[in-house]
Tab-separated table of C-alpha atoms in Angstrom:
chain	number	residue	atom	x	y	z
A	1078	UNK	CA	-2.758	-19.156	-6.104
A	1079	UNK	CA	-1.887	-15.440	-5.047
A	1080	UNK	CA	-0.084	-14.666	-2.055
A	1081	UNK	CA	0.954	-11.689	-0.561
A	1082	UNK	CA	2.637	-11.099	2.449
A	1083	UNK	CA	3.681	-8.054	4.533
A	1084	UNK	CA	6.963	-7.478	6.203
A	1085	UNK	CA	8.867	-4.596	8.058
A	1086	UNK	CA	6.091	-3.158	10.193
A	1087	UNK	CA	7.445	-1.621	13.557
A	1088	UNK	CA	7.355	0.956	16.397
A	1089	UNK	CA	9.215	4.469	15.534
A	1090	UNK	CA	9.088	8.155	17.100
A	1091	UNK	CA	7.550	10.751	14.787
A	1092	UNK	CA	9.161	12.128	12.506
A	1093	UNK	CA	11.459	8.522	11.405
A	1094	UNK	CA	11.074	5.873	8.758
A	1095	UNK	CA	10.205	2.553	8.023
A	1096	UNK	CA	9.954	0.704	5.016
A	1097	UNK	CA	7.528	-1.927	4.437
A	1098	UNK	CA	7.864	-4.693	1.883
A	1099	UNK	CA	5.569	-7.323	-0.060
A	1100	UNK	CA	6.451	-10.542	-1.326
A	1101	UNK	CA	3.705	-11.064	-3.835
A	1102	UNK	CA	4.051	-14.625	-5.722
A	1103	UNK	CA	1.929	-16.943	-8.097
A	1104	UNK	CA	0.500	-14.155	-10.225
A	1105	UNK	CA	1.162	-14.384	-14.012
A	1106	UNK	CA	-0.627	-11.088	-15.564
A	1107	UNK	CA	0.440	-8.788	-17.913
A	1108	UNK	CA	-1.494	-6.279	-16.355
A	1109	UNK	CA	-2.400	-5.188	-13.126
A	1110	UNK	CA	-2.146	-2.949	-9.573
A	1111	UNK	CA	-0.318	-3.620	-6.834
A	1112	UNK	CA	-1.354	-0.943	-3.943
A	1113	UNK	CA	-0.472	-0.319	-0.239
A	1114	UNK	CA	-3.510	0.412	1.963
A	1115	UNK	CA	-3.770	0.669	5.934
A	1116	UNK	CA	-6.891	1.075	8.881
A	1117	UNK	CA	-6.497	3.333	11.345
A	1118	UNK	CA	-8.009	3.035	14.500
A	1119	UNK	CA	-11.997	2.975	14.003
A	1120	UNK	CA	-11.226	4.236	10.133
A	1121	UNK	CA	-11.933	1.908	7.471
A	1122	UNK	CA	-9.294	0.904	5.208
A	1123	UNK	CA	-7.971	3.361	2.834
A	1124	UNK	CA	-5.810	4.041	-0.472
A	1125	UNK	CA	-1.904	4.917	0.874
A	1126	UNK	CA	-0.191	4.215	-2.325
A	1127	UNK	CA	-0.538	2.318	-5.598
A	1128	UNK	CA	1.596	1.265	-8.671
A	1129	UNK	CA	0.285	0.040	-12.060
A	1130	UNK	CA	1.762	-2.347	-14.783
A	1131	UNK	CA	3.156	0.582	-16.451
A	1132	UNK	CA	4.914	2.444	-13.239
A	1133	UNK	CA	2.446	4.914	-13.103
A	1134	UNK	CA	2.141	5.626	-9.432
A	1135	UNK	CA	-0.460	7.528	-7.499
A	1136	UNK	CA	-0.721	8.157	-3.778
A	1137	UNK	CA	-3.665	9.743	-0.890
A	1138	UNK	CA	-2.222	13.342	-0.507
A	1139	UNK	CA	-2.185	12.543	2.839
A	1140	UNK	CA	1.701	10.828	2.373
A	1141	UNK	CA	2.038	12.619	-0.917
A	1142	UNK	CA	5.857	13.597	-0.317
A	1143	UNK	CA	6.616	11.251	2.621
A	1144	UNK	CA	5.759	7.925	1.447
A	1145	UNK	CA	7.662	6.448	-1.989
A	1146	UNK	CA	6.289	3.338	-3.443
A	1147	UNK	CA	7.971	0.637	-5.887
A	1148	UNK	CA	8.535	-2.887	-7.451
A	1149	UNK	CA	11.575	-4.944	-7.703
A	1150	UNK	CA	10.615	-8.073	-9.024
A	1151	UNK	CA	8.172	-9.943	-7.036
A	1152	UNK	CA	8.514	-7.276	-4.335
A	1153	UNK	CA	7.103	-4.127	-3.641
A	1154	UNK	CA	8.190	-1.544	-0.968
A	1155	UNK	CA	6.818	1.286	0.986
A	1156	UNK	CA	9.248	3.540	1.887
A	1157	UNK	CA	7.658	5.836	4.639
A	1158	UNK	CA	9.501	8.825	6.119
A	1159	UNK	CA	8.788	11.790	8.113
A	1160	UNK	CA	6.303	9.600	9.759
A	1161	UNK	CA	3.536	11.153	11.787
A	1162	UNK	CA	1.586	9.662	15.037
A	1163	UNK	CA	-1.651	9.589	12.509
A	1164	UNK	CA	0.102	6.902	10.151
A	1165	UNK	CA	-0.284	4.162	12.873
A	1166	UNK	CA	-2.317	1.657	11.426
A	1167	UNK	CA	-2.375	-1.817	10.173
A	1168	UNK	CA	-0.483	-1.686	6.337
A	1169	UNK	CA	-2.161	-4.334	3.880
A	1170	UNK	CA	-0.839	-4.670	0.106
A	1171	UNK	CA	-2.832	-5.289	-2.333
A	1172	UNK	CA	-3.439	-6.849	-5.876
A	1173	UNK	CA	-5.844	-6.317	-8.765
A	1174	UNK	CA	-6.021	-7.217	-12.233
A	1175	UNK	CA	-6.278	-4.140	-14.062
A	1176	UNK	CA	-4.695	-2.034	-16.549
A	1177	UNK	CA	-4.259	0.837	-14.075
A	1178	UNK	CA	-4.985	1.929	-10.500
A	1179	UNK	CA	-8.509	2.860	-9.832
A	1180	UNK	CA	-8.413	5.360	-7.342
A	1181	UNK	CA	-10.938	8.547	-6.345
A	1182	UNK	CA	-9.264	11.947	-6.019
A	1183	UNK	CA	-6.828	12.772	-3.681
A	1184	UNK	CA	-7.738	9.785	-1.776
A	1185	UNK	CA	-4.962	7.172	-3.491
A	1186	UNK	CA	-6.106	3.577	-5.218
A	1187	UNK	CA	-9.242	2.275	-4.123
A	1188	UNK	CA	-9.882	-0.541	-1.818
A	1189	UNK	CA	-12.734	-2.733	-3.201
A	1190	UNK	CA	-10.741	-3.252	-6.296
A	1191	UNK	CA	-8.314	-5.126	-4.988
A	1192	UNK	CA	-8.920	-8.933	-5.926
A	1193	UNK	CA	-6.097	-10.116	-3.075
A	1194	UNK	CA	-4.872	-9.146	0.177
A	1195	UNK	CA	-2.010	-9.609	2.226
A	1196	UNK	CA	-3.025	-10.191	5.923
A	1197	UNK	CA	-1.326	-6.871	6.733
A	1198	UNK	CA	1.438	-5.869	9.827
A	1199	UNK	CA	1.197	-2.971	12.430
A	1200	UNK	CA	2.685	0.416	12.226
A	1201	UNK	CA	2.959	2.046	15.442
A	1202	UNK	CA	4.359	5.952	15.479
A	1203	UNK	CA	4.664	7.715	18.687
A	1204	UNK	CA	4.907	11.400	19.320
């Protein structure tokens, strides 16, 4: 069985950082995506960030520049800086099998192929 689960969600000020993690165990592929996604208020969920089995990496110009993603292991982080009032939302990761991160343009990897979900954590940012 796949699990994921979120950590490091918070409350900041615009314009600081947080850095959100994902524990993902009991996955054995060769290939796949692991992806960062959030919902904003009355938005549906969207593409922030994603990372293939290869370390190709593609992100939503909307945090191209502010927002780094990565794997360590059985981990992957979302560093998030310069943070802005409009990235408050809940944060979900993501996993798919998959030789690379579907995404659309300029709109990061795309949410209905992810095969497994974390339950995601909130990220406030006040201005």
């Amino acid at each position: 069985q796949v699990d994921l689960e979120e950590s490091g969600g918070g409350s900041v000020q615009a314009g600081g950082s947080l850095r959100l993690s994902c524990a993902v165990s009991g996955y054995k592929w060769t290939y796949y995506c692991m992806a960062w996604f959030r919902q904003r208020p009355e938005k549906q969920r969207e593409g922030v960030a994603g990372i293939d089995s290869d370390g190709r990496v593609i992100y939503a110009d909307s945090v191209m520049g502010r927002f780094t993603i990565s794997k360590d292991g059985a981990n992957l982080t979302l560093q998030m800086n310069n943070l802005k009032p409009e990235d408050t939302g809940l944060y979900y990761c993501g996993a798919d099998v998959s030789t690379q991160c579907w995404s659309r343009p300029g709109l990061g990897p795309d949410p209905p192929a992810m095969d497994y979900w974390g339950k995601g954590i909130l990220v406030t940012i006040s201005s």
